mmCIF file of C-alpha atoms in Angstrom:
data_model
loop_
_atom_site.group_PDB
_atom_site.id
_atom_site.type_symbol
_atom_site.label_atom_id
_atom_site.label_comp_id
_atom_site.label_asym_id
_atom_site.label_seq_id
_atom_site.Cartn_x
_atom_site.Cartn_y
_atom_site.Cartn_z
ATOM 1 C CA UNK A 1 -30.367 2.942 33.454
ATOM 2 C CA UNK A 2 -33.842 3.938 34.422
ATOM 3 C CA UNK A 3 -36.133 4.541 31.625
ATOM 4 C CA UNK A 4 -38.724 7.135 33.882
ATOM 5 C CA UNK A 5 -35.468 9.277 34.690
ATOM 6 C CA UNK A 6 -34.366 9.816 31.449
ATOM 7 C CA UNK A 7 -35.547 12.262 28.617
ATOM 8 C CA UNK A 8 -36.149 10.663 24.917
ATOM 9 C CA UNK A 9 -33.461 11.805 23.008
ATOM 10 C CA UNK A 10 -31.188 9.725 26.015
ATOM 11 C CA UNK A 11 -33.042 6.804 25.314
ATOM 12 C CA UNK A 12 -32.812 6.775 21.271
ATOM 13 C CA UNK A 13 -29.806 6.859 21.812
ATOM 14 C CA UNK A 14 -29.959 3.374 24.361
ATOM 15 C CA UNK A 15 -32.287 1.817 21.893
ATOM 16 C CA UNK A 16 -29.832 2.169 19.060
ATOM 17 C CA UNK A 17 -27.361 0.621 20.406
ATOM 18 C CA UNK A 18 -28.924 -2.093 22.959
ATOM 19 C CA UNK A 19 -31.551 -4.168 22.489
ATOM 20 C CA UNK A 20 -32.235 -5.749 26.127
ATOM 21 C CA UNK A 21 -34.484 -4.667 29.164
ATOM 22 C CA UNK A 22 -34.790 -5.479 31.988
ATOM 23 C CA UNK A 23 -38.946 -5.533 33.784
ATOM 24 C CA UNK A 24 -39.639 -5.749 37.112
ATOM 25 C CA UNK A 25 -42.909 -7.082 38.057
ATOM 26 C CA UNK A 26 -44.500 -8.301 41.810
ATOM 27 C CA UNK A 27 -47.397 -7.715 43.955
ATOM 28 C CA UNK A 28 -49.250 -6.165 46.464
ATOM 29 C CA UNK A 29 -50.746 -8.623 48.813
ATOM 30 C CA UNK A 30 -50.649 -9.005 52.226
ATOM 31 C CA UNK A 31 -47.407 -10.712 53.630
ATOM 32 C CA UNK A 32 -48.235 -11.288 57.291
ATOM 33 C CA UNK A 33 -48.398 -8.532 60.255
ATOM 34 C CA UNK A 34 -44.502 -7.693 60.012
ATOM 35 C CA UNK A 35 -44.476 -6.637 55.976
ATOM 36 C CA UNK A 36 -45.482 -4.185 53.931
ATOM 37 C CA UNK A 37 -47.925 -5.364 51.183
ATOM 38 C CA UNK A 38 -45.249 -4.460 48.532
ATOM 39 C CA UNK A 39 -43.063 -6.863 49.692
ATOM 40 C CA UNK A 40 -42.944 -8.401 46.174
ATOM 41 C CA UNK A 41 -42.805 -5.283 44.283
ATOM 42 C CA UNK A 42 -40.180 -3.730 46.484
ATOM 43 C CA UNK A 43 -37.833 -6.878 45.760
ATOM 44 C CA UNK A 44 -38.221 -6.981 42.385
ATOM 45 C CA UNK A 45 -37.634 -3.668 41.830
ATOM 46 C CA UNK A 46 -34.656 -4.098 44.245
ATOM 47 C CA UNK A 47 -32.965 -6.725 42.036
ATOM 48 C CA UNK A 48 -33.692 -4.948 38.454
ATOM 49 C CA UNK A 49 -32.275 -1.552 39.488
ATOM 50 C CA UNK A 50 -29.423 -3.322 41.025
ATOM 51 C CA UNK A 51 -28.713 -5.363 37.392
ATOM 52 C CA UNK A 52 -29.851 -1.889 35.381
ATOM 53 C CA UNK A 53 -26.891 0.126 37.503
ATOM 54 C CA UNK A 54 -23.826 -2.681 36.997
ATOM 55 C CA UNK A 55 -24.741 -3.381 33.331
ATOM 56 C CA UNK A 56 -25.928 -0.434 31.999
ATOM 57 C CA UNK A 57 -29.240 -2.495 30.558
ATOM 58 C CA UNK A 58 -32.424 -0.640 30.767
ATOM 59 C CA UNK A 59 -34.848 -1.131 33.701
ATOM 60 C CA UNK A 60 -38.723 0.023 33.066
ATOM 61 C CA UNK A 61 -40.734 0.928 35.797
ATOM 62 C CA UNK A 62 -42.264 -1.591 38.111
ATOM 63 C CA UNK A 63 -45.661 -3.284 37.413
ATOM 64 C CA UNK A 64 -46.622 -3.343 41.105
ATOM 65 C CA UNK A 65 -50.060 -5.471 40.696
ATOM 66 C CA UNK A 66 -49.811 -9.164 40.125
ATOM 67 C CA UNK A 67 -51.895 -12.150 40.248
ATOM 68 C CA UNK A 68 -52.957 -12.383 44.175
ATOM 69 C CA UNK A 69 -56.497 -13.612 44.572
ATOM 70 C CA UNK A 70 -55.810 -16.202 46.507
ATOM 71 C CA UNK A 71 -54.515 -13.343 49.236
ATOM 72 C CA UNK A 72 -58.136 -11.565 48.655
ATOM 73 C CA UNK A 73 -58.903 -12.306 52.474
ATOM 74 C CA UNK A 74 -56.500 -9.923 53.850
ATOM 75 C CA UNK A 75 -57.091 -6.466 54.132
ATOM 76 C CA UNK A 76 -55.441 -4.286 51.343
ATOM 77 C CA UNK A 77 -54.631 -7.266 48.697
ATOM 78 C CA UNK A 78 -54.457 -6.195 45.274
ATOM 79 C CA UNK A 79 -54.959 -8.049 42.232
ATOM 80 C CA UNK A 80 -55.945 -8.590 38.615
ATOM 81 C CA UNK A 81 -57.727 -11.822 36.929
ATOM 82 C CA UNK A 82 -54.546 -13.775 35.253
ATOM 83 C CA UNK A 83 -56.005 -12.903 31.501
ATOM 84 C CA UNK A 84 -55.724 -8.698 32.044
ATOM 85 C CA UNK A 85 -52.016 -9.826 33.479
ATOM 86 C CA UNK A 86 -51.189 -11.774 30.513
ATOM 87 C CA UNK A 87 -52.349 -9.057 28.144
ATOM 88 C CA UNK A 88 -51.019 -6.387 30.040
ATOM 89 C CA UNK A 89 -47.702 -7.322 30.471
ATOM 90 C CA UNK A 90 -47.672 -8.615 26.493
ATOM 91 C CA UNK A 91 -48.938 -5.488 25.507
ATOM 92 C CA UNK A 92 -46.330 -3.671 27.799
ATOM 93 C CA UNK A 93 -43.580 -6.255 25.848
ATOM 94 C CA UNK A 94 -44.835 -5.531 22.344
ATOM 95 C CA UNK A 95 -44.353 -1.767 23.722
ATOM 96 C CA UNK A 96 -40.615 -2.370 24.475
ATOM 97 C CA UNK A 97 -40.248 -4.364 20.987
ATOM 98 C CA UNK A 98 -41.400 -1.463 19.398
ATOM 99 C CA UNK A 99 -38.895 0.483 20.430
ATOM 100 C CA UNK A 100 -36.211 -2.236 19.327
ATOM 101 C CA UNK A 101 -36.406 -4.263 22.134
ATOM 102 C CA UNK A 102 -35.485 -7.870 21.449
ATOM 103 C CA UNK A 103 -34.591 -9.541 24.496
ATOM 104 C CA UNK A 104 -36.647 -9.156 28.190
ATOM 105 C CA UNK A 105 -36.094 -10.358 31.446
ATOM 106 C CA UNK A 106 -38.861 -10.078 33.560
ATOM 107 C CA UNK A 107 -37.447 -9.971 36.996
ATOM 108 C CA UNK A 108 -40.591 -11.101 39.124
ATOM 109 C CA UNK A 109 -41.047 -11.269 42.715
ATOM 110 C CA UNK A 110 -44.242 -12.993 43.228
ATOM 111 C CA UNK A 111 -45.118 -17.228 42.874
ATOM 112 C CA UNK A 112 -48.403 -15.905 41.411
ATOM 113 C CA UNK A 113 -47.023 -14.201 38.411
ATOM 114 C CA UNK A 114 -44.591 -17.301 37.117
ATOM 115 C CA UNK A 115 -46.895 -19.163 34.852
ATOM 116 C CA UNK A 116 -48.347 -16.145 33.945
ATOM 117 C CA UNK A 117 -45.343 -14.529 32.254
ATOM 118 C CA UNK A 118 -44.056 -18.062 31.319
ATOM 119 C CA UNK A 119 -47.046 -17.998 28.899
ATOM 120 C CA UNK A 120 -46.641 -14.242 27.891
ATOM 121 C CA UNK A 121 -43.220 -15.502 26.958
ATOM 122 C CA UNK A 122 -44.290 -18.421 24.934
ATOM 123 C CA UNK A 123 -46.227 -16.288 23.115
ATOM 124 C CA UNK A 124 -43.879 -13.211 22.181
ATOM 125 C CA UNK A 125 -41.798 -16.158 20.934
ATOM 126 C CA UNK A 126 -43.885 -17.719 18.685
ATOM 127 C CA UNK A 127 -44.725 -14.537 17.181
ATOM 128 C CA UNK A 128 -41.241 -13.552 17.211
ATOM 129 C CA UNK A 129 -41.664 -10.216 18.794
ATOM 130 C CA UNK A 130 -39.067 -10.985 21.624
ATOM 131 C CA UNK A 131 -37.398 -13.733 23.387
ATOM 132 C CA UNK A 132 -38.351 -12.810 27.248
ATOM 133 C CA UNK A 133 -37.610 -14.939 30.319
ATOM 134 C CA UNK A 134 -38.822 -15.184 33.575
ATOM 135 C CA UNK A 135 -36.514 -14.840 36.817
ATOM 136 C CA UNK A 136 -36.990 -15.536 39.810
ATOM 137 C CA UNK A 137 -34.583 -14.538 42.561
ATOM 138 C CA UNK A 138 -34.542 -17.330 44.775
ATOM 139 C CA UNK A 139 -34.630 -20.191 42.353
ATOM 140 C CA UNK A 140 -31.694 -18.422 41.208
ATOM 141 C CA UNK A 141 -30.371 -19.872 44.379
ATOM 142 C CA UNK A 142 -31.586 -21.910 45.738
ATOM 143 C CA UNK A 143 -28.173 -23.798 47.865
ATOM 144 C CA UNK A 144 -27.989 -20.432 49.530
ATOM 145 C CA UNK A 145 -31.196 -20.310 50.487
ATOM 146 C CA UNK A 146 -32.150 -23.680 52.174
ATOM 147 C CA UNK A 147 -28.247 -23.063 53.719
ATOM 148 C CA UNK A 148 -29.078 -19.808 55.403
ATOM 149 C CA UNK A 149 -32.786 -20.835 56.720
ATOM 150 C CA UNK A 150 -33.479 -23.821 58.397
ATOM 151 C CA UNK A 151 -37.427 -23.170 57.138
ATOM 152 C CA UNK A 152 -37.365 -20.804 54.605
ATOM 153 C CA UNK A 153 -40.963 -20.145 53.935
ATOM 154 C CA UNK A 154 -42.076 -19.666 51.043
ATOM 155 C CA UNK A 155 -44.169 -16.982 51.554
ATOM 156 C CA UNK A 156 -43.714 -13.821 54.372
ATOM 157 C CA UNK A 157 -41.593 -15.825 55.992
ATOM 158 C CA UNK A 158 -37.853 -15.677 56.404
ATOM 159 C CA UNK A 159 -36.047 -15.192 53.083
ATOM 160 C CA UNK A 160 -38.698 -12.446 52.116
ATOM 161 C CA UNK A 161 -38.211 -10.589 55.626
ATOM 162 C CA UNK A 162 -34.271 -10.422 55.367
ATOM 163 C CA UNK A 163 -34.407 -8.747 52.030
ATOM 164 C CA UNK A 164 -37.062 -6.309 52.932
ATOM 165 C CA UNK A 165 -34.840 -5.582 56.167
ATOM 166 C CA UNK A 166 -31.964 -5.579 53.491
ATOM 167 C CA UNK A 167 -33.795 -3.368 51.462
ATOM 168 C CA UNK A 168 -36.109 -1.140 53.437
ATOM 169 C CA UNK A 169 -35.843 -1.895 56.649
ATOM 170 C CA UNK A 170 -38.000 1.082 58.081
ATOM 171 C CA UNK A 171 -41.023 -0.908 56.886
ATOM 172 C CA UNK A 172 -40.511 -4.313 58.342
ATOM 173 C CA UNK A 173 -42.048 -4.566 62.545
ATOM 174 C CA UNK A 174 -39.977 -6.334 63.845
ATOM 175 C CA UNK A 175 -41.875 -6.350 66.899
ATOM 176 C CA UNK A 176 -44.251 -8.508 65.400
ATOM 177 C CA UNK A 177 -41.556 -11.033 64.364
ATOM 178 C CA UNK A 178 -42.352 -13.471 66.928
ATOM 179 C CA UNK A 179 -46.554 -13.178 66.239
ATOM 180 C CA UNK A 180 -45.524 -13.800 62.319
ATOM 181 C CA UNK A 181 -44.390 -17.004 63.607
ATOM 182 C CA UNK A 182 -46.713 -17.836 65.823
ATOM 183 C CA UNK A 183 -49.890 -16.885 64.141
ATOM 184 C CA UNK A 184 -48.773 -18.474 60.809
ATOM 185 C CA UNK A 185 -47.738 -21.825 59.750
ATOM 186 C CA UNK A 186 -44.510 -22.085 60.868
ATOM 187 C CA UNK A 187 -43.776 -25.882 58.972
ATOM 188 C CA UNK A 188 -45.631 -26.246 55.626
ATOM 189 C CA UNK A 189 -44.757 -29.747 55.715
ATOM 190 C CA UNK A 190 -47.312 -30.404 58.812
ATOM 191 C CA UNK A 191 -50.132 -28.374 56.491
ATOM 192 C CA UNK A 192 -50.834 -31.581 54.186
ATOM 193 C CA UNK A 193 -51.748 -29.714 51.507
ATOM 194 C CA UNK A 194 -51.720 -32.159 49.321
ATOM 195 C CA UNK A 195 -53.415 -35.961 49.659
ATOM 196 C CA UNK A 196 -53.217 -38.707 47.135
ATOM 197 C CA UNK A 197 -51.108 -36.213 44.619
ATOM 198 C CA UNK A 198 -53.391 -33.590 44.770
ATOM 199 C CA UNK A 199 -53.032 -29.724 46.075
ATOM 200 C CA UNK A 200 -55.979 -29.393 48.041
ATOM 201 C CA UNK A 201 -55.916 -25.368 48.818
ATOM 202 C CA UNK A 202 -56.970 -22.561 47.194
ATOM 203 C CA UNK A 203 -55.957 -19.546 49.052
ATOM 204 C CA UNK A 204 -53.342 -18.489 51.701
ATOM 205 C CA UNK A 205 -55.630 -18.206 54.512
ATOM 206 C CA UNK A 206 -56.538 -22.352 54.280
ATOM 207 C CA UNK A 207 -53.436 -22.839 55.646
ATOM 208 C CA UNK A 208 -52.434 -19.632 57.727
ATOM 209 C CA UNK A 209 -54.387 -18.023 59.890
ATOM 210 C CA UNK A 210 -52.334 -14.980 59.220
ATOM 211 C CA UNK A 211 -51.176 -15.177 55.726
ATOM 212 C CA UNK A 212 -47.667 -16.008 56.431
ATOM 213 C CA UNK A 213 -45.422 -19.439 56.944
ATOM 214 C CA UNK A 214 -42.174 -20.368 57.933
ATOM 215 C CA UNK A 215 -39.909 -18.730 61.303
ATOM 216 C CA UNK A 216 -39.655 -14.967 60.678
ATOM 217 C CA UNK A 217 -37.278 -14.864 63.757
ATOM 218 C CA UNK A 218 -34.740 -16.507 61.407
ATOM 219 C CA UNK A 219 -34.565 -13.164 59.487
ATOM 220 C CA UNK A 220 -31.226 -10.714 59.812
ATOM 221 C CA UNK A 221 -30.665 -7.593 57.441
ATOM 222 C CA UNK A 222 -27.123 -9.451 57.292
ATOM 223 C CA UNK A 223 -28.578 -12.220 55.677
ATOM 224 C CA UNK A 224 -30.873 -10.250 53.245
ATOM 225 C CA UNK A 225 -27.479 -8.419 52.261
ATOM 226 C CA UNK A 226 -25.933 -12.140 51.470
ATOM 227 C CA UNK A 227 -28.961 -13.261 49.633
ATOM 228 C CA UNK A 228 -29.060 -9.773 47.379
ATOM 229 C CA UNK A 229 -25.787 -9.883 46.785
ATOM 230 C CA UNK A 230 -25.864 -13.805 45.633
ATOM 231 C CA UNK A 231 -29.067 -13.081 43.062
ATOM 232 C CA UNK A 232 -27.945 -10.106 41.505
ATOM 233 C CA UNK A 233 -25.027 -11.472 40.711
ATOM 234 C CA UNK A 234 -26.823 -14.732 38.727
ATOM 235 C CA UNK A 235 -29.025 -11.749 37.764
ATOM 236 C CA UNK A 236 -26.245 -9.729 35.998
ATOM 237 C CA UNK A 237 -24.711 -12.925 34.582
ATOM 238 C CA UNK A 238 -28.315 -14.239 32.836
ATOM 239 C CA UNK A 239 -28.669 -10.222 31.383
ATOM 240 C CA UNK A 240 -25.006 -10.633 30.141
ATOM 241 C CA UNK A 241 -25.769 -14.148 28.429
ATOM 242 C CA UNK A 242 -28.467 -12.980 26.909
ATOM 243 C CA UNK A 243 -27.488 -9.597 25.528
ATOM 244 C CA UNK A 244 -24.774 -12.123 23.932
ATOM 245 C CA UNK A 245 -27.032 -14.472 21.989
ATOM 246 C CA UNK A 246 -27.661 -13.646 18.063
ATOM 247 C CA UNK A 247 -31.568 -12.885 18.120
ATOM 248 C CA UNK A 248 -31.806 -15.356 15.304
ATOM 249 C CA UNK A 249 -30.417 -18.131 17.822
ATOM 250 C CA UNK A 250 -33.400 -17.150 20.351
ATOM 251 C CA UNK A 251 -36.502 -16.725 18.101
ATOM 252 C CA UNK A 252 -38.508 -19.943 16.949
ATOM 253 C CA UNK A 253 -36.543 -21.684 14.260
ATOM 254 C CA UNK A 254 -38.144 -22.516 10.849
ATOM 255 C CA UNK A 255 -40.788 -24.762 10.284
ATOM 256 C CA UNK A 256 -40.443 -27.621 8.828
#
């Protein structure tokens, strides 16, 4: 169910009975030569409408923007200083919780965002506005993953270009596979970006020249179907545990 294509009186009637929804959140950054910018946006969204349409659990729109400075260097990058993320996302939360909402999943596309809504989370808890959770579609898994790429990424690089080719295929070049790879960082591993324990980058373009790492020629729409298909299911499965829990189970317990 998508909340922007429905009229009020159809989503009353959701609220009264449900008490879950489902947010997807990502970017829009550069993500090498062959990707669209909302690459992160476009998966997220991707995942939540798929979960929204086998549950039944209400999917908001997308919050396309993210946390992306250190992408500032490419053409096009969007972003917004972590602090307006955190309150705008908690603000969009205490929104939903108005409403009745109890229970979020914020299905997030973008490494940038995660300790961003971690903390959002930590702090509709303590109030006890909401219990909301991060996801994250490949950590979901993460076996499939390093099984169907040999180098995965992290970012533009193969796992990200199969699901766009999944996904929306008309906006990947994949004429430009092949200078993805090239121009980028094909092996973080030989990037030492860390030395004595310590990350020593800032931004994206320390370590790739074009923004991107890992071998985009490893990318098939076949494999973006597998990799889809594999998430949304843990997807489905975490909205289904949590819809189950009793609220009073979830929120902070008594002190002491």
């Amino acid at each position: 169910m998508y909340l922007a294509e429905h009229a009020w009186p159809d989503l009353a009637s959701y609220f009264e009975s449900k008490s879950l929804a489902i947010v997807p959140l990502g970017s829009t950054e550069q993500h090498g030569p062959h990707l669209p910018e909302g690459t992160d946006h476009l998966i997220a969204e991707g995942f939540a409408r798929e979960a929204a349409a086998r549950t039944g659990y209400l999917c908001t729109p997308t919050i396309n923007v993210g946390v992306s400075a250190h992408h500032r260097q490419f053409p096009g990058t969007m972003w917004v200083d972590p602090p307006a993320f955190r309150d705008y996302v908690e603000s969009f939360s205490r929104n939903l919780a108005y409403h009745g909402i109890d229970r979020i999943v914020y299905v997030n596309a973008h490494g940038g965002n995660v300790e961003h809504l971690r903390e959002v989370g930590r702090r509709l808890h303590e109030d006890g506005v909401a219990f909301a959770v991060e996801w994250m579609w490949n950590e979901s898994i993460p076996e499939l993953v390093d099984e169907v790429f040999e180098q995965n990424g992290p970012h533009g690089g193969p796992k990200e270009t199969a699901l766009i080719q999944h996904l929306a295929g008309d906006l990947v070049h994949d004429e430009r596979l092949e200078d993805a790879r090239d121009g980028g960082l094909r092996d973080i591993e030989t990037a030492e970006t860390t030395k004595f324990g310590s990350r020593t980058f800032y931004d994206a373009i320390d370590n790739s020249d074009n923004g991107v790492f890992g071998d985009q020629t490893d990318a098939t729409p076949q494999k973006g179907e597998r990799l889809f298909e594999a998430a949304s299911d843990q997807l489905v499965e975490l909205c289904s545990w949590l819809a189950g829990q009793d609220i009073d189970d979830l929120l902070p317990a008594s002190h002491v």
